[in-house]
Short mmCIF file of N, CA and C in Angstrom, two decimals:
data_model
loop_
_atom_site.label_atom_id
_atom_site.label_comp_id
_atom_site.label_asym_id
_atom_site.label_seq_id
_atom_site.Cartn_x
_atom_site.Cartn_y
_atom_site.Cartn_z
N MET A 251 2.65 38.83 -11.76
CA MET A 251 2.89 39.79 -12.61
C MET A 251 1.33 39.89 -11.89
N GLU A 252 0.85 41.05 -12.52
CA GLU A 252 -0.41 41.49 -11.98
C GLU A 252 -1.43 41.13 -13.44
N ARG A 253 -3.01 40.84 -13.31
CA ARG A 253 -3.93 40.40 -13.67
C ARG A 253 -3.74 41.48 -14.80
N SER A 254 -4.08 42.75 -15.12
CA SER A 254 -4.17 43.73 -15.58
C SER A 254 -3.30 43.52 -16.77
N LEU A 255 -1.86 43.07 -16.71
CA LEU A 255 -0.43 42.97 -17.54
C LEU A 255 -0.73 42.31 -18.08
N LEU A 256 -1.30 40.44 -17.57
CA LEU A 256 -1.34 39.99 -18.24
C LEU A 256 -2.34 39.31 -19.32
N GLU A 257 -3.77 40.26 -18.53
CA GLU A 257 -4.50 40.68 -20.11
C GLU A 257 -4.19 41.30 -21.02
N SER A 258 -3.80 42.10 -20.68
CA SER A 258 -3.12 43.29 -21.69
C SER A 258 -2.42 42.17 -23.07
N GLU A 259 -1.44 41.64 -22.24
CA GLU A 259 -0.50 40.98 -23.00
C GLU A 259 -0.62 39.59 -23.88
N PHE A 260 -1.72 39.32 -22.55
CA PHE A 260 -1.15 37.50 -23.48
C PHE A 260 -2.50 37.40 -23.66
N GLY A 261 -3.82 38.80 -23.22
CA GLY A 261 -5.25 38.41 -24.34
C GLY A 261 -6.01 38.53 -22.54
N SER A 262 -5.43 36.83 -22.36
CA SER A 262 -6.79 36.22 -21.23
C SER A 262 -6.33 35.02 -20.43
N TYR A 263 -6.31 35.26 -18.99
CA TYR A 263 -5.93 33.75 -18.52
C TYR A 263 -6.76 33.56 -17.38
N GLU A 264 -7.01 32.68 -16.77
CA GLU A 264 -7.75 31.91 -15.95
C GLU A 264 -7.04 31.33 -14.55
N ASN A 265 -7.22 31.03 -13.31
CA ASN A 265 -6.51 30.23 -12.23
C ASN A 265 -7.07 28.89 -12.29
N LEU A 266 -6.35 27.41 -12.60
CA LEU A 266 -6.95 26.75 -12.46
C LEU A 266 -6.29 25.75 -10.77
N THR A 267 -8.07 25.20 -10.56
CA THR A 267 -8.19 24.30 -9.27
C THR A 267 -6.61 24.04 -8.76
N ASP A 268 -6.48 23.83 -9.97
CA ASP A 268 -4.83 22.26 -9.67
C ASP A 268 -3.64 23.65 -8.84
N GLY A 269 -4.04 24.74 -9.11
CA GLY A 269 -2.90 25.58 -8.68
C GLY A 269 -2.18 26.25 -9.97
N ARG A 270 -1.87 25.41 -11.88
CA ARG A 270 -1.59 26.16 -12.43
C ARG A 270 -2.46 27.65 -13.31
N THR A 271 -1.71 28.18 -14.02
CA THR A 271 -2.78 28.89 -14.88
C THR A 271 -1.92 28.97 -15.64
N LEU A 272 -3.63 29.06 -16.99
CA LEU A 272 -3.73 29.20 -17.93
C LEU A 272 -3.76 30.49 -19.14
N VAL A 273 -3.00 30.16 -19.74
CA VAL A 273 -2.80 31.28 -20.60
C VAL A 273 -2.94 31.29 -22.24
N LEU A 274 -4.02 31.90 -22.26
CA LEU A 274 -4.25 31.93 -23.84
C LEU A 274 -3.81 33.46 -24.90
N TYR A 275 -2.93 32.42 -25.82
CA TYR A 275 -2.03 34.08 -26.34
C TYR A 275 -2.43 33.66 -27.70
N TYR A 276 -3.08 35.13 -28.16
CA TYR A 276 -3.58 34.83 -29.58
C TYR A 276 -1.95 35.49 -30.44
N VAL A 277 -2.39 34.42 -31.34
CA VAL A 277 -0.59 35.06 -33.00
C VAL A 277 -1.89 34.78 -34.23
N ASN A 278 -2.21 35.16 -34.74
CA ASN A 278 -2.93 35.88 -36.20
C ASN A 278 -4.11 35.21 -35.79
N GLU A 279 -4.63 36.04 -34.64
CA GLU A 279 -6.46 35.35 -34.39
C GLU A 279 -6.18 33.54 -34.18
N THR A 280 -4.75 32.94 -34.18
CA THR A 280 -4.99 32.02 -33.15
C THR A 280 -4.94 31.58 -31.78
N PRO A 281 -5.58 31.40 -30.89
CA PRO A 281 -6.03 30.97 -29.63
C PRO A 281 -5.00 29.84 -29.20
N LEU A 282 -3.51 30.13 -28.53
CA LEU A 282 -2.38 29.04 -28.28
C LEU A 282 -2.41 28.87 -26.45
N LYS A 283 -2.92 28.02 -26.54
CA LYS A 283 -2.19 27.21 -24.41
C LYS A 283 -1.87 27.71 -24.10
N PHE A 284 -1.16 27.97 -23.25
CA PHE A 284 0.58 28.18 -21.96
C PHE A 284 -0.09 27.66 -20.73
N THR A 285 0.60 27.41 -20.36
CA THR A 285 0.19 26.53 -18.59
C THR A 285 1.24 26.51 -17.75
N TRP A 286 1.22 27.40 -16.25
CA TRP A 286 2.34 26.36 -15.69
C TRP A 286 2.84 26.48 -14.82
N ASN A 287 2.95 25.85 -13.79
CA ASN A 287 2.78 25.76 -11.79
C ASN A 287 3.57 27.05 -11.42
N ASN A 288 1.75 27.79 -10.55
CA ASN A 288 2.61 28.99 -9.97
C ASN A 288 4.06 28.41 -8.55
N VAL A 289 4.67 28.97 -8.91
CA VAL A 289 5.80 28.64 -8.46
C VAL A 289 5.58 30.20 -6.59
N LEU A 290 5.29 29.60 -5.26
CA LEU A 290 5.13 31.27 -4.80
C LEU A 290 5.82 31.01 -3.65
#
């Protein structure tokens, strides 16, 4: 998934050094954090 799509859908995200991706998803202005392992 492209960065621009993630930013528009989830608000923001960042690649973690351990290979996971952190996504901040805002629901009613409350940030919820999602993490998952990247599958390459």
